[in-house]
Coordinates of C-alpha atoms in Angstrom, one line a residue:
X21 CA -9.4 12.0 -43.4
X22 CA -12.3 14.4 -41.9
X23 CA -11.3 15.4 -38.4
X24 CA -13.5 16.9 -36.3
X25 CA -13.9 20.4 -36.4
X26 CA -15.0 20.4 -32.3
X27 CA -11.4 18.5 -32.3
X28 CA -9.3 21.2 -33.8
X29 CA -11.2 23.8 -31.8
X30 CA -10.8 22.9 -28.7
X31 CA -7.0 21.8 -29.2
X32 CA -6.5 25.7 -30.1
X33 CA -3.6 27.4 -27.9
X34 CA -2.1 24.1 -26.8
X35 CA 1.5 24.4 -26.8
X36 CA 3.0 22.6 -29.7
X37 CA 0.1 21.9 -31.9
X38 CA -0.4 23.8 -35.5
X39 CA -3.5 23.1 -37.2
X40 CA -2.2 22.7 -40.4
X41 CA 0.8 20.2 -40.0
X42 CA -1.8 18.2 -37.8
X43 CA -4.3 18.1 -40.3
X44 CA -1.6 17.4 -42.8
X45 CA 0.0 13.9 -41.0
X46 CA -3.3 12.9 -41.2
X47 CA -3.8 12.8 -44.1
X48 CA -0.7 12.3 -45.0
X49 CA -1.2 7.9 -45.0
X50 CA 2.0 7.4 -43.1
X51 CA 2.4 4.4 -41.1
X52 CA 4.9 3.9 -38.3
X53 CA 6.0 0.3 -37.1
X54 CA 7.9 0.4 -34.0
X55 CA 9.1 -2.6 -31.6
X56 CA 10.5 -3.1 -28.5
X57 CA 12.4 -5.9 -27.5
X58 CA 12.9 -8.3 -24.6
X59 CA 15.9 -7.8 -23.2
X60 CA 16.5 -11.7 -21.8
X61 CA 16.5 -12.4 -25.2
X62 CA 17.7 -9.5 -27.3
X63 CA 20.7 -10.6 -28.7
X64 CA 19.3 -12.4 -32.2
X65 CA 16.4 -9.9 -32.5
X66 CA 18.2 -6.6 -34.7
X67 CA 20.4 -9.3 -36.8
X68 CA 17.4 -10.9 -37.9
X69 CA 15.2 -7.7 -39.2
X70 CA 18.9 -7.0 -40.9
X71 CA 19.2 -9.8 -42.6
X72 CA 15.7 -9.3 -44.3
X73 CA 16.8 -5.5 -45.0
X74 CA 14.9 -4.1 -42.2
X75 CA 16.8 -1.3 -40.5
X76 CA 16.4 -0.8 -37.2
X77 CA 16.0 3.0 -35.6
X78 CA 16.4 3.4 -32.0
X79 CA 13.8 5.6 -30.0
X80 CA 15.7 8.0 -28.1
X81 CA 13.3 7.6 -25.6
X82 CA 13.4 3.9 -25.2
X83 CA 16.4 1.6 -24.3
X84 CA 15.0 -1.4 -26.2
X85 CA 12.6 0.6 -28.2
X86 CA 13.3 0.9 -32.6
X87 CA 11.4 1.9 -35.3
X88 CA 11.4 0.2 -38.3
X89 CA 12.4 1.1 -41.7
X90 CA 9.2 -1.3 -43.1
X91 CA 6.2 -3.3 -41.4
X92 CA 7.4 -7.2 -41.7
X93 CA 5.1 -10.1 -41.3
X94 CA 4.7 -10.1 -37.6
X95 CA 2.1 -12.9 -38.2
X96 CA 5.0 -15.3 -40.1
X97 CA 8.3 -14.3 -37.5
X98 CA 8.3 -17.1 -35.0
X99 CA 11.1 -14.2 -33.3
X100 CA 7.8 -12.8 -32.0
X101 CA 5.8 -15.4 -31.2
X102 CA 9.2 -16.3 -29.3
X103 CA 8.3 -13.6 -27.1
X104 CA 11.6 -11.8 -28.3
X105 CA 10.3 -8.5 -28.7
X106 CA 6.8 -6.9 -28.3
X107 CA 5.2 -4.5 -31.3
X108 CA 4.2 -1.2 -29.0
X109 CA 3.6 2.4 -30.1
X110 CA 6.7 4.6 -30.0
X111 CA 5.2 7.8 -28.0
X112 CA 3.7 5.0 -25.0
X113 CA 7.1 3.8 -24.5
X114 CA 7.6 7.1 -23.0
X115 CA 6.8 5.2 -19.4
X116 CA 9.9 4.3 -19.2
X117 CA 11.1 8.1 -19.1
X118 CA 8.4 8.6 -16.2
X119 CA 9.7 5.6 -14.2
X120 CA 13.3 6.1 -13.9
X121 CA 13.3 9.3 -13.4
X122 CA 11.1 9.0 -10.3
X123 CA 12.3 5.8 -8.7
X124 CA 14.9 3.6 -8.2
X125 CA 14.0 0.8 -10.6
X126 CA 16.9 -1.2 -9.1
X127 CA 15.3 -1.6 -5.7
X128 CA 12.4 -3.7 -5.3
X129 CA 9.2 -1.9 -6.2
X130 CA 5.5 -3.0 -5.9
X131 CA 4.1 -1.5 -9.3
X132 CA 0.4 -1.9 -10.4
X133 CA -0.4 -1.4 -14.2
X134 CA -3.7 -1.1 -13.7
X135 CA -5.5 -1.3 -17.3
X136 CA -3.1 -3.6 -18.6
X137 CA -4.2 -5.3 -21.3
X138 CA -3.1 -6.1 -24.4
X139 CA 0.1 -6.2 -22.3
X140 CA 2.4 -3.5 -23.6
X141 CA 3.1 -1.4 -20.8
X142 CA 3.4 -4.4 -18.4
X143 CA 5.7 -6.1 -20.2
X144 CA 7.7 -3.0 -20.6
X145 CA 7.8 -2.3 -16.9
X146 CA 8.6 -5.5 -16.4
X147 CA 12.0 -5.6 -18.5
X148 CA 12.6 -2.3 -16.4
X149 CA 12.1 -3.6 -12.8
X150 CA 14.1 -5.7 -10.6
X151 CA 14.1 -9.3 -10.2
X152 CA 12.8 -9.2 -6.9
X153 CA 10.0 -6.5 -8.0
X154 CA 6.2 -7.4 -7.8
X155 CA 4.3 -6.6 -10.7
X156 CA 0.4 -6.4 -10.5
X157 CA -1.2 -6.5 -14.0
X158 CA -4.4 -6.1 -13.8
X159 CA -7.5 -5.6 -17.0
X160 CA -11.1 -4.8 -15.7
X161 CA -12.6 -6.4 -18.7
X162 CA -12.7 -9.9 -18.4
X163 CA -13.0 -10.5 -22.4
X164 CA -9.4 -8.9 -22.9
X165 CA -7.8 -10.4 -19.5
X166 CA -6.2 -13.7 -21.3
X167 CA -4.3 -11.8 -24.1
X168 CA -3.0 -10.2 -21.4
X169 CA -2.4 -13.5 -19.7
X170 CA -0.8 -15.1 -22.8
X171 CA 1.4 -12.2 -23.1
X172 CA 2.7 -11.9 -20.1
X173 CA 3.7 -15.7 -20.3
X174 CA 5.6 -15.0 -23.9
X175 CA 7.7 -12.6 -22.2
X176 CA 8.8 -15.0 -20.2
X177 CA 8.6 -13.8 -16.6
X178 CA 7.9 -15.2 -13.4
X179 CA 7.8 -12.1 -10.7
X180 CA 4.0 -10.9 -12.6
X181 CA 0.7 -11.3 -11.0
X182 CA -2.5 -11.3 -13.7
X183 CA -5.6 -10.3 -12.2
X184 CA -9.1 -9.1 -13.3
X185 CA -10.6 -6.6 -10.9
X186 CA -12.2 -3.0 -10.7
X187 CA -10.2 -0.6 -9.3
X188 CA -12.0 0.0 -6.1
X189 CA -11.0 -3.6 -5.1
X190 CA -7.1 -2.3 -4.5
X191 CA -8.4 0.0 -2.2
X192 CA -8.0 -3.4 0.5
X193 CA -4.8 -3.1 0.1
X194 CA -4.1 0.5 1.1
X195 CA -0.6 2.2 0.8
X196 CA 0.7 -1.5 -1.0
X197 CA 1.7 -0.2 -3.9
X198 CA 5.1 1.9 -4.9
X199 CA 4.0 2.5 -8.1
X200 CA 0.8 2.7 -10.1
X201 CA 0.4 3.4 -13.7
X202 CA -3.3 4.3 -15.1
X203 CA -3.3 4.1 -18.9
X204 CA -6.9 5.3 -18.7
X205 CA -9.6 4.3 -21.1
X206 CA -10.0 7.7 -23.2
X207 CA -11.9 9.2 -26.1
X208 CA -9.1 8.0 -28.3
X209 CA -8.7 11.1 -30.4
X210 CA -4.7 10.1 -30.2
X211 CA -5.4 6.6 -32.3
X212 CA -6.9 8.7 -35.2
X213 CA -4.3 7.8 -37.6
X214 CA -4.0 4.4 -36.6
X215 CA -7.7 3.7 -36.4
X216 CA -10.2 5.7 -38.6
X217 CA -13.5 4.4 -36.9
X218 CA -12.1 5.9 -33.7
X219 CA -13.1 9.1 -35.4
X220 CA -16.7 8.6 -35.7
X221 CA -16.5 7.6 -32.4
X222 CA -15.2 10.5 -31.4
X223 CA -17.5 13.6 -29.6
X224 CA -17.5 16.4 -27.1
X225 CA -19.8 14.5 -25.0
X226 CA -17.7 11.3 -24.7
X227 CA -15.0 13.6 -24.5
X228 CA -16.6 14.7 -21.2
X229 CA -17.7 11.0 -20.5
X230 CA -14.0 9.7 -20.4
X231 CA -12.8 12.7 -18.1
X232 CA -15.4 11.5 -15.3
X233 CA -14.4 8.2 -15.6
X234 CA -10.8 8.5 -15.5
X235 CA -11.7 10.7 -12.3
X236 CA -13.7 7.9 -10.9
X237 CA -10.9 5.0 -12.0
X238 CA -8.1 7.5 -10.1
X239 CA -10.3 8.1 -6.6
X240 CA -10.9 4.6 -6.4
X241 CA -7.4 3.1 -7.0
X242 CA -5.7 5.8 -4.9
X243 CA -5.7 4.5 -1.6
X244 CA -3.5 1.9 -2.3
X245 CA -0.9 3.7 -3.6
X246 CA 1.7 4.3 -0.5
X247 CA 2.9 7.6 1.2
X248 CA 6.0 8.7 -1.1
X249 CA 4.7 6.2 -4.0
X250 CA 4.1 7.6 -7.4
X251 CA 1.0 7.9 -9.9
X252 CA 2.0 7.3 -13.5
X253 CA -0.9 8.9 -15.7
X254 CA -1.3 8.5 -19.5
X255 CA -3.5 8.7 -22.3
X256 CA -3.6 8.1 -26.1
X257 CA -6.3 11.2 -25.9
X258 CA -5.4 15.1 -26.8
X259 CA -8.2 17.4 -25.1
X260 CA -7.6 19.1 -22.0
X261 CA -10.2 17.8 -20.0
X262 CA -8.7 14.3 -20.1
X263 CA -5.1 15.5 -19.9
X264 CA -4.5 18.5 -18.0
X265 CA -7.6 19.2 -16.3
X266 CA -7.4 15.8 -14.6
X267 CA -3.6 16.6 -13.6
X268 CA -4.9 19.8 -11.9
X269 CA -7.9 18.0 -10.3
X270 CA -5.3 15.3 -8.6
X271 CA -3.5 17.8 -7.6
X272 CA -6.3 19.3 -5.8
X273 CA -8.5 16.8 -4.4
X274 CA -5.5 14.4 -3.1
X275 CA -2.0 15.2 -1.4
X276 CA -0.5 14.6 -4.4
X277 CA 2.8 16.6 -5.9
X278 CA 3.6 17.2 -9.8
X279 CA 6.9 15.5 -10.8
X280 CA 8.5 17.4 -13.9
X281 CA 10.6 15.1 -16.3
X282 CA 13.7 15.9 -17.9
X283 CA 12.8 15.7 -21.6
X284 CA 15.4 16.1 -24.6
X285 CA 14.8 18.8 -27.2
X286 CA 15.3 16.7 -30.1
X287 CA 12.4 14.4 -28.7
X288 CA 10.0 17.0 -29.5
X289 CA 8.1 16.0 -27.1
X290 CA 5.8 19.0 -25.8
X291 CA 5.3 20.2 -22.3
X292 CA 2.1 21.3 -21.0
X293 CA 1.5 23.2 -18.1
X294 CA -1.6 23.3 -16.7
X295 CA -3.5 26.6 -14.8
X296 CA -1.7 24.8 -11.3
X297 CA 1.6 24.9 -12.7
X298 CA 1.6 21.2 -13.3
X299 CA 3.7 19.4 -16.4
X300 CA 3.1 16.7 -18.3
X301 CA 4.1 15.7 -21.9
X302 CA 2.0 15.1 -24.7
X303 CA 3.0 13.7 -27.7
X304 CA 1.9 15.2 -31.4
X305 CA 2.4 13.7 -34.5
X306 CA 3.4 16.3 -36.9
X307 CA 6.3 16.6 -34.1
X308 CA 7.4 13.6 -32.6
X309 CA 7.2 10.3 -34.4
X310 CA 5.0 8.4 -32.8
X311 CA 1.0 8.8 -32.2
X312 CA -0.8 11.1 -29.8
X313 CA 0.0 10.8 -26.3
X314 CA -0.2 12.5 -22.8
X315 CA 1.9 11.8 -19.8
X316 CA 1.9 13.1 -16.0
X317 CA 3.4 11.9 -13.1
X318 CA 3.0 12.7 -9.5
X319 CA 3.9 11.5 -5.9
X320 CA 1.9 10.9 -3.0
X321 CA 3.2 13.0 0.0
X322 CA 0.9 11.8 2.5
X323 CA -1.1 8.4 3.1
X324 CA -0.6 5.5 5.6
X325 CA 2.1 3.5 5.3
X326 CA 1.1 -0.1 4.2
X327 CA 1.3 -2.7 7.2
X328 CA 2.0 -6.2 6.4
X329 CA -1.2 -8.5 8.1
X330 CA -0.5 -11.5 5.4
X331 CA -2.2 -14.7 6.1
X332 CA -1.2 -17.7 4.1
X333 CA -3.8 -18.9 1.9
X334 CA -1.4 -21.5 0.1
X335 CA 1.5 -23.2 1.2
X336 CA 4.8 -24.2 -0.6
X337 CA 4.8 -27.6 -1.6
X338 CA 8.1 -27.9 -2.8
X339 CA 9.3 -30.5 -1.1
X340 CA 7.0 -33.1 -2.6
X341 CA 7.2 -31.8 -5.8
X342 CA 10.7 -31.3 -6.6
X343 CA 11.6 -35.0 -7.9
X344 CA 8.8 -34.7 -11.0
X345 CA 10.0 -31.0 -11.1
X346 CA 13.3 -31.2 -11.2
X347 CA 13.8 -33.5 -14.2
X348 CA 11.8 -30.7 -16.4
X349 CA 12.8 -27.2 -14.5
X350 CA 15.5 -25.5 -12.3
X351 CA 13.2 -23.7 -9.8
X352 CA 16.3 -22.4 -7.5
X353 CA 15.3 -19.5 -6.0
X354 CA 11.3 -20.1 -5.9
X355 CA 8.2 -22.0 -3.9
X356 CA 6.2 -24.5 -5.3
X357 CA 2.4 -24.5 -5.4
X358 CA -0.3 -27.0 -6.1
X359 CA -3.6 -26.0 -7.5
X360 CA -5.2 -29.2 -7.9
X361 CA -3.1 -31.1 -10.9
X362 CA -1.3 -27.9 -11.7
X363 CA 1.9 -26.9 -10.4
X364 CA 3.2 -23.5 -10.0
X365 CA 6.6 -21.7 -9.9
X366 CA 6.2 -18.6 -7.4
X367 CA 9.8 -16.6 -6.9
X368 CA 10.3 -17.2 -2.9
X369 CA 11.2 -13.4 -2.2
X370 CA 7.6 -12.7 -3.3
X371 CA 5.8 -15.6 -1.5
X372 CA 3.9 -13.7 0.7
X373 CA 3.1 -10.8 -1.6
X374 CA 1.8 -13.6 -3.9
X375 CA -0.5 -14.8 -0.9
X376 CA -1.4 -11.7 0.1
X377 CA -2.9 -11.0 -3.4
X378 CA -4.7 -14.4 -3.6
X379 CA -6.7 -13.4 -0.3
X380 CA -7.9 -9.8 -2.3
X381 CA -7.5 -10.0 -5.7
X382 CA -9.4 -12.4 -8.7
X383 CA -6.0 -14.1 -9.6
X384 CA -5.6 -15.1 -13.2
X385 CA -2.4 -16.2 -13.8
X386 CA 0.5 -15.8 -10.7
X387 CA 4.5 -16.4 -11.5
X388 CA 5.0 -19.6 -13.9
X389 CA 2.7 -22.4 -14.9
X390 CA 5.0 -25.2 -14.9
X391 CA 2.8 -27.9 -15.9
X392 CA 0.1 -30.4 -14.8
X393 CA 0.6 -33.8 -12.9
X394 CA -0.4 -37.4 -14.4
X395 CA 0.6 -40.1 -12.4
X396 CA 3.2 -38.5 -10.2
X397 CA 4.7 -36.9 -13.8
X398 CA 4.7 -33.8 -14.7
X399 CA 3.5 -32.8 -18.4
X400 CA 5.4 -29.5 -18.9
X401 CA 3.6 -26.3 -19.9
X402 CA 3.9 -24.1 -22.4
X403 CA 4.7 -21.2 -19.8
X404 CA 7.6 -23.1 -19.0
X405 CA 8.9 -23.2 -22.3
X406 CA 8.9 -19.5 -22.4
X407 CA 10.3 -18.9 -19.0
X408 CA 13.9 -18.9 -17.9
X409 CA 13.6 -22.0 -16.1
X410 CA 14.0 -25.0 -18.7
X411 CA 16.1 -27.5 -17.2
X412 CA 19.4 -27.5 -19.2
X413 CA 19.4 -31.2 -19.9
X414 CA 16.1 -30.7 -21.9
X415 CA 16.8 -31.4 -25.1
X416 CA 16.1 -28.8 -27.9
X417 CA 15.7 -28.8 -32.0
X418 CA 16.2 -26.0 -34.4
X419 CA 14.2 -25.6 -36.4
X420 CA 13.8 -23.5 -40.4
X421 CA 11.7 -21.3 -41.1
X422 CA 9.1 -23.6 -43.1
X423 CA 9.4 -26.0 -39.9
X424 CA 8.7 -23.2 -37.4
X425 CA 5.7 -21.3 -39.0
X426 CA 4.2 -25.5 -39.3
X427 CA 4.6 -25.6 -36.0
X428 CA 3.4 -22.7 -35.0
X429 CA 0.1 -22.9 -36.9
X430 CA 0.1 -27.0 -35.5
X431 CA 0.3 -28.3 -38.6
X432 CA 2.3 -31.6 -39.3
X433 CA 6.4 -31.3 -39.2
X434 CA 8.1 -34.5 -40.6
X435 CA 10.2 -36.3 -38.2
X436 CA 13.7 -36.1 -40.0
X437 CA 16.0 -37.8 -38.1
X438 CA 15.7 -36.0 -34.7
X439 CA 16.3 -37.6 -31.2
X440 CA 12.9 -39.0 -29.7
X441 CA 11.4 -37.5 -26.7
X442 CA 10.1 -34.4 -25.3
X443 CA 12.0 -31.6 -26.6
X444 CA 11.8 -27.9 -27.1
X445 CA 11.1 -26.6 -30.8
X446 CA 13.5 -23.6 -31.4
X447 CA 14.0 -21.1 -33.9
X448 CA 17.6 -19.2 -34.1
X449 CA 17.8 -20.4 -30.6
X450 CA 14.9 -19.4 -28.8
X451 CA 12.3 -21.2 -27.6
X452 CA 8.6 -21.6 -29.7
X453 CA 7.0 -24.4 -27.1
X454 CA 7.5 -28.4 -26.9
X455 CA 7.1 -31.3 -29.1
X456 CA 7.6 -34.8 -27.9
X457 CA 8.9 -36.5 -31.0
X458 CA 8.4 -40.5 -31.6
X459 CA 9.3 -42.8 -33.8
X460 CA 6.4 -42.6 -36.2
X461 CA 5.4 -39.0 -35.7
X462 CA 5.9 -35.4 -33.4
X463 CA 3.2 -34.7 -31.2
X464 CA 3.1 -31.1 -31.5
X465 CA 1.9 -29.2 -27.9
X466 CA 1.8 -25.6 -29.0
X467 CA -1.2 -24.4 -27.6
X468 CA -4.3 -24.1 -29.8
X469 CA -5.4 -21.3 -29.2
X470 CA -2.4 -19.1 -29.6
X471 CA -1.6 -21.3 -33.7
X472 CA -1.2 -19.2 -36.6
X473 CA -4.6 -19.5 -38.2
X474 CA -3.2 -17.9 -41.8
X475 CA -2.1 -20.3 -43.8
X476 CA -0.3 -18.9 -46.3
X477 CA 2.2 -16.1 -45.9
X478 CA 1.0 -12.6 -48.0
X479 CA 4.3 -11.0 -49.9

């Protein structure tokens, strides 16, 4: 592997980086697999990577973070299409250093990821917050907003609000926001091992590109962070201008304040200080094992306080709805929304932050889809399935492995004796989507776009 020589230069002097070991893990044609799981539904996860030989490491950094002693079929383990754990890249896991050490995650929070997609990070911040947190997950480009979408509903969560909009449109809703993470588009020099065409990608001048536009992505999405709220920054980059230039130029140009992290020797994770005296941590792969990375975090200490002028742009409509709902969902604890034939499950604490959003934001996908009516019924979603609120007399079948990956690429599963109805197709107990089984044949509703196209698992 050929990396640039303007690279190594201008990475000359930073603390923790040697030119030779980084060259060397390069080229070296190591791979890292590393996981993190969902911790509603953890407890089959490790058991099954044991019982194919896997071993399971835990990242020091990362409550429900592991690495993995070998890269399984991700493709052909209905545990992950279960929305049981999520495949992420060990250094970015580091967020979850940066938010508990700055906030107290078991309060409810307001927290904007703003360039969500595919998901990681949201999902991760998710597991981390309170039930009665908001979550705003937003992607600019509207291409990679429904992976973020489909995601977000495998991880089963109902307190998350998709939306696809620039980051000037949060400026209306100044000082909302407790917490706002910018994963910020970069040059990428930090994928190099994971992705060799990021290196002829790769160039001073897009170097200098990314650093104006992760300015321009900051000063816009600012204003609605509130007065004591906190600025998660990151990047998969390793130059200067994109990591500790921009932490001195936030530092400068808004009230902002540095917030040091506590960080473990044995990490080896590396601190930078910039020419201002602020930290951040970047990650390098000769040291830590994980790929490049760069982390800072910062508080706002002054900025108007956000006041509540909420106007209701949808009502509950629980009432009405609960007798079709009821016989597929336990919805304790939330509102009720019709959109036309669909019906939604929004958690009541966050009603109005829900409505508030809807009056500012291009909503994608808001709390859980439970289904669409036809003829006063409801025909349950596959959102539902994944969600925490199945009604417990819904019946569900377990089923083997060979039945699970059919089902899961909608191919044809032979009815073998199992009770007729709708039903929930399980594997080692957790959810894959519904079926509704009849005499002569399963109709199978897992959604087509999300099937296994492979049909054949590789050894």
């Amino acid at each position: 592997m050929q990396l640039p020589p303007a690279l190594i230069q201008s990475l000359q002097g930073l603390p923790g980086f040697d030119e030779q070991s980084f060259v060397d893990i390069h080229n070296a044609n190591t791979s890292i697999t590393s996981i993190r799981l969902n911790p509603a539904r953890s407890e089959v996860i490790l058991q099954s990577f044991k019982d194919r030989g896997i071993n399971c490491i835990p990242i020091p950094w990362a409550g429900n973070g592991f690495y993995l002693s070998e890269r399984p079929s991700f493709t052909f383990d209905p545990l992950f299409h279960a929305g049981t754990y999520y495949v992420q890249e060990a250094s970015s896991m580091f967020i979850e250093q940066a938010l508990q050490q700055s906030v107290d995650v078991s309060k409810p929070l307001r927290v904007l990821d703003l360039c969500a997609a595919p998901g990681g990070k949201s999902t991760h911040l998710q597991s981390l917050l309170s039930a009665e947190s908001l979550l705003v997950s937003n992607e600019v480009i509207r291409q990679r907003v429904n992976i973020l979408k489909d995601n977000i509903i495998k991880w089963g969560s109902s307190n998350v609000v998709v939306t696809n909009n620039d980051p000037r449109d949060f400026s209306k809703l100044k000082g909302y926001f407790d917490v706002i993470v910018v994963d910020a588009p970069c040059s990428g020099s930090g994928l190099f091992r994971r992705d060799e065409e990021a290196i002829n990608e790769w160039s001073e001048n897009n170097v200098v590109l990314c650093s104006q536009r992760q300015q321009r992505i900051l000063a816009d999405v600012l204003p609605a962070l509130k007065e004591g709220g906190v600025l998660i920054y990151s990047t998969c980059s390793y130059s200067r201008q994109e990591d500790e230039d921009i932490a001195d130029w936030l530092t400068t140009e808004f009230p902002l304040s540095n917030i040091p992290l506590s960080v473990k020797q044995d990490w080896n994770i590396s601190e930078a200080a910039t020419p201002l005296g602020n930290r951040g941590y970047r990650f390098w792969p000769h040291l830590a094992k994980g790929e490049g990375f760069f982390l800072a975090a910062f508080r706002l200490n002054d900025g108007d306080v956000y006041r509540n002028k909420n106007k209701q742009v949808v009502k509950p409509a629980t009432k009405q709805l609960l007798q079709p709902v009821s016989l597929w969902a336990n919805v304790a604890g939330n509102e009720l929304i019709q959109v036309n034939d669909k019906v939604y499950a929004w958690p009541a604490v966050l009603f109005e932050d829900f409505n508030l959003l809807l009056q500012h934001l291009r909503i994608i996908y808001s709390g859980t889809l439970l289904g669409e009516l036809a003829h006063k019924k409801l025909i349950p979603d596959h959102a539902l399935a994944m969600s925490k609120m199945v009604a417990e007399t819904i019946a569900g079948t377990e089923l083997q492995l060979s039945d699970a990956i059919a089902y899961l690429q909608k191919n044809t599963i032979e009815n073998t004796g199992w009770t007729t109805g709708w039903q929930l197709a399980a594997y080692r107990r957790q959810a894959l989507g519904w079926m509704n089984v009849l005499p002569n044949r399963i109709n199978n509703y897992y959604p087509k776009e999300l099937r296994i196209l492979k049909q054949k698992i590789n050894n």
